[in-house]
Amino acid sequence: MKLAQLTAALLTLAATPAAAQNLRVDVEIPRLSTAEYHSPYVAIWLERPDQTAVANLAVWYDIAARNNEGQTWLSDMRTWWRKIGRETTLPADGVSGATRAPGATHINLRANQGPLRGVTPGAYNIVVEAARELGGREVVRVPIQWGPQAQTANASGSSELGAISVSINP
Amino acid sequence: MKPRLFAALLGAAIACTPFAAHAHRAWMVPSATVLSGEDVWISIDAAASNTLFFADHNPLRLDNLVVHAPDGAQATPQNLLRGRYRCTFDIELAQSGTYRIVNATRGANARYMLNGEEQRWRGQLSELQAALPSGATDVRVSENFNRVETFVTRGAPTEIQPVNEGLELAPITHPNDLVTEEAARFRFLLDGQPAANLEVTLAPGGQRYRNDTGEFTVTTDAQGIATVNWPSAGMWWINASVRDLPSDTAGATRSANYSGVLEVLP
C-alpha cells in the first residue's frame, strides 16, 4: 500500500471515532419461586428518545419448539411486538436465541457491527422487555448517549426484570 | 324496486317514522387481536346482549358473515356453532396481516295499519310489495343497514380499505394497534363520505364487575374523524348510528348502524 493510501485509510479511521466502542447490556432475570416457572421471553432493542425502534439487539424465545411454535408467544412482549417485533423475521442471526435461565446474563455488541451497523452517535434508549408464561410482563428503559465517551447507565425492573446495566466502552 | 312503483303502492297514506334502534348491543369478540407465530387461529363469540361482553340474550344472526383475509380474498369461518346465547366460530389466520370479520345486513322494517290494528313487517325491501296485504294503510318504511365487525392481525398490520356502504369505521389508527397511552383516530364514513358531527359511543367490556358503565361518547369533526383517549385497556365496543336519512325509495327513510369491537392493550 502506498503511503498516500495508507494515510487516507488512517484518516478515515480517525474520522469515525464511534466505530470502535463496545455496548454491553447486563440483564438480571430474577429468580422467582412459583409453582410452575418458565424462563421469560426477553427482547432488548435500541430506540430513539421518541420511542421509535432502531434495531433489535436480542430476542430470547423458545427457539427449539417444533414447527416454530415458540413464535406464538412473541406478541406477549407487547411493547417490543408493536415497536419492532412484528416487522422482524425470526430467527435472526446474532439477535435471536434461546430463553435464558434466571440470574445474570448479558449481551456484548460492537459499534458498526451486527445490529449496531449504521447506528449514528446520539441519544437513545436501551429497552428491555420480559414476558413470562403464567407470569407478568415488564419493560425497562435505559437512556444512553451513544458515542465515543465511556459511560454506564443503570435501571431496575421490579417484577419480571432485575437490575439492568448498560455500559459503553471505547 | 323502482321508487315510483313503490310510492304508487304505498299511496298517499305513507308516513315516515324511524323505528327504534335495536335495544341490544351486537358484538363479535375475538379471542385475541394481536398474534404472532405461524399456526395461528382465533375463536370468536358473536352475540347481542346488554351487558358487554356477556352472552345473556341472543346469538348474533350470522347469515351475512364474511371474513376478509389480508389479500382481499375471503377466509372460511370454521367450527361454527349456534348456541342459545351466542355463536362461536374459528378462523385460521393462514396469512400474515389484518383480517376483517364482518356481519353486514341490509333490511327493511315496515309498520302498517290493517283493520284498525298496527302490524309489523321485517324483511328485504324487495319483498315488501308482495308481503303487504291489500287494505294495508299508514305504511311506514325504514330501510336499515347494520354493520357488526372486528379486526385481528397476525404479524404486521395491513391497510383496511373502506367499503363505501352504510356507516363504517375507516381507521386512521390501525384497529389492532391500540394502546392506552396513545390516542386513536378513526374516520367514520357514511356511504363513503365523511360522517361529520357523528356521536360515537365507546363502552368497555367487563361491565358486570363495575357499578358504572364506563361508557363515554366522542363526536366526529368536520372530516368525520373521532379521536379516542382510552381510559383503560380491554375489549371496547364502539358504536354509532344515523337515522332519518333520505332513501332511494320514495317515501321511506334509511338508517345505518355500526358496531365494532376493538382491543386496547396496556
mmCIF file of N, CA and C in Angstrom, chain B residues 62 65 77-82 87-90:
data_model
loop_
_atom_site.group_PDB
_atom_site.id
_atom_site.type_symbol
_atom_site.label_atom_id
_atom_site.label_comp_id
_atom_site.label_asym_id
_atom_site.label_seq_id
_atom_site.Cartn_x
_atom_site.Cartn_y
_atom_site.Cartn_z
ATOM 1 N N LEU B 62 -75.749 -14.817 11.974
ATOM 2 C CA LEU B 62 -74.534 -14.666 11.154
ATOM 3 C C LEU B 62 -74.794 -15.009 9.687
ATOM 4 N N LEU B 65 -72.165 -13.352 7.457
ATOM 5 C CA LEU B 65 -70.787 -13.318 7.958
ATOM 6 C C LEU B 65 -69.787 -13.450 6.809
ATOM 7 N N PRO B 77 -64.954 -19.239 7.803
ATOM 8 C CA PRO B 77 -65.119 -19.483 9.241
ATOM 9 C C PRO B 77 -65.315 -20.978 9.479
ATOM 10 N N GLN B 78 -64.738 -21.483 10.559
ATOM 11 C CA GLN B 78 -64.828 -22.917 10.822
ATOM 12 C C GLN B 78 -65.427 -23.169 12.197
ATOM 13 N N ASN B 79 -65.919 -24.391 12.364
ATOM 14 C CA ASN B 79 -66.473 -24.841 13.652
ATOM 15 C C ASN B 79 -67.589 -23.919 14.144
ATOM 16 N N LEU B 80 -68.400 -23.472 13.222
ATOM 17 C CA LEU B 80 -69.485 -22.564 13.594
ATOM 18 C C LEU B 80 -70.520 -23.287 14.457
ATOM 19 N N LEU B 81 -70.820 -22.705 15.570
ATOM 20 C CA LEU B 81 -71.815 -23.270 16.467
ATOM 21 C C LEU B 81 -72.775 -22.172 16.884
ATOM 22 N N ARG B 82 -74.045 -22.482 16.804
ATOM 23 C CA ARG B 82 -75.038 -21.518 17.241
ATOM 24 C C ARG B 82 -75.603 -21.998 18.565
ATOM 25 N N CYS B 87 -73.119 -17.319 19.223
ATOM 26 C CA CYS B 87 -72.482 -18.144 18.196
ATOM 27 C C CYS B 87 -70.987 -18.126 18.460
ATOM 28 N N THR B 88 -70.333 -19.213 18.113
ATOM 29 C CA THR B 88 -68.875 -19.186 18.116
ATOM 30 C C THR B 88 -68.389 -19.730 16.788
ATOM 31 N N PHE B 89 -67.272 -19.247 16.352
ATOM 32 C CA PHE B 89 -66.607 -19.819 15.180
ATOM 33 C C PHE B 89 -65.129 -19.514 15.255
ATOM 34 N N ASP B 90 -64.365 -20.265 14.477
ATOM 35 C CA ASP B 90 -62.909 -20.120 14.466
ATOM 36 C C ASP B 90 -62.458 -19.623 13.098
#
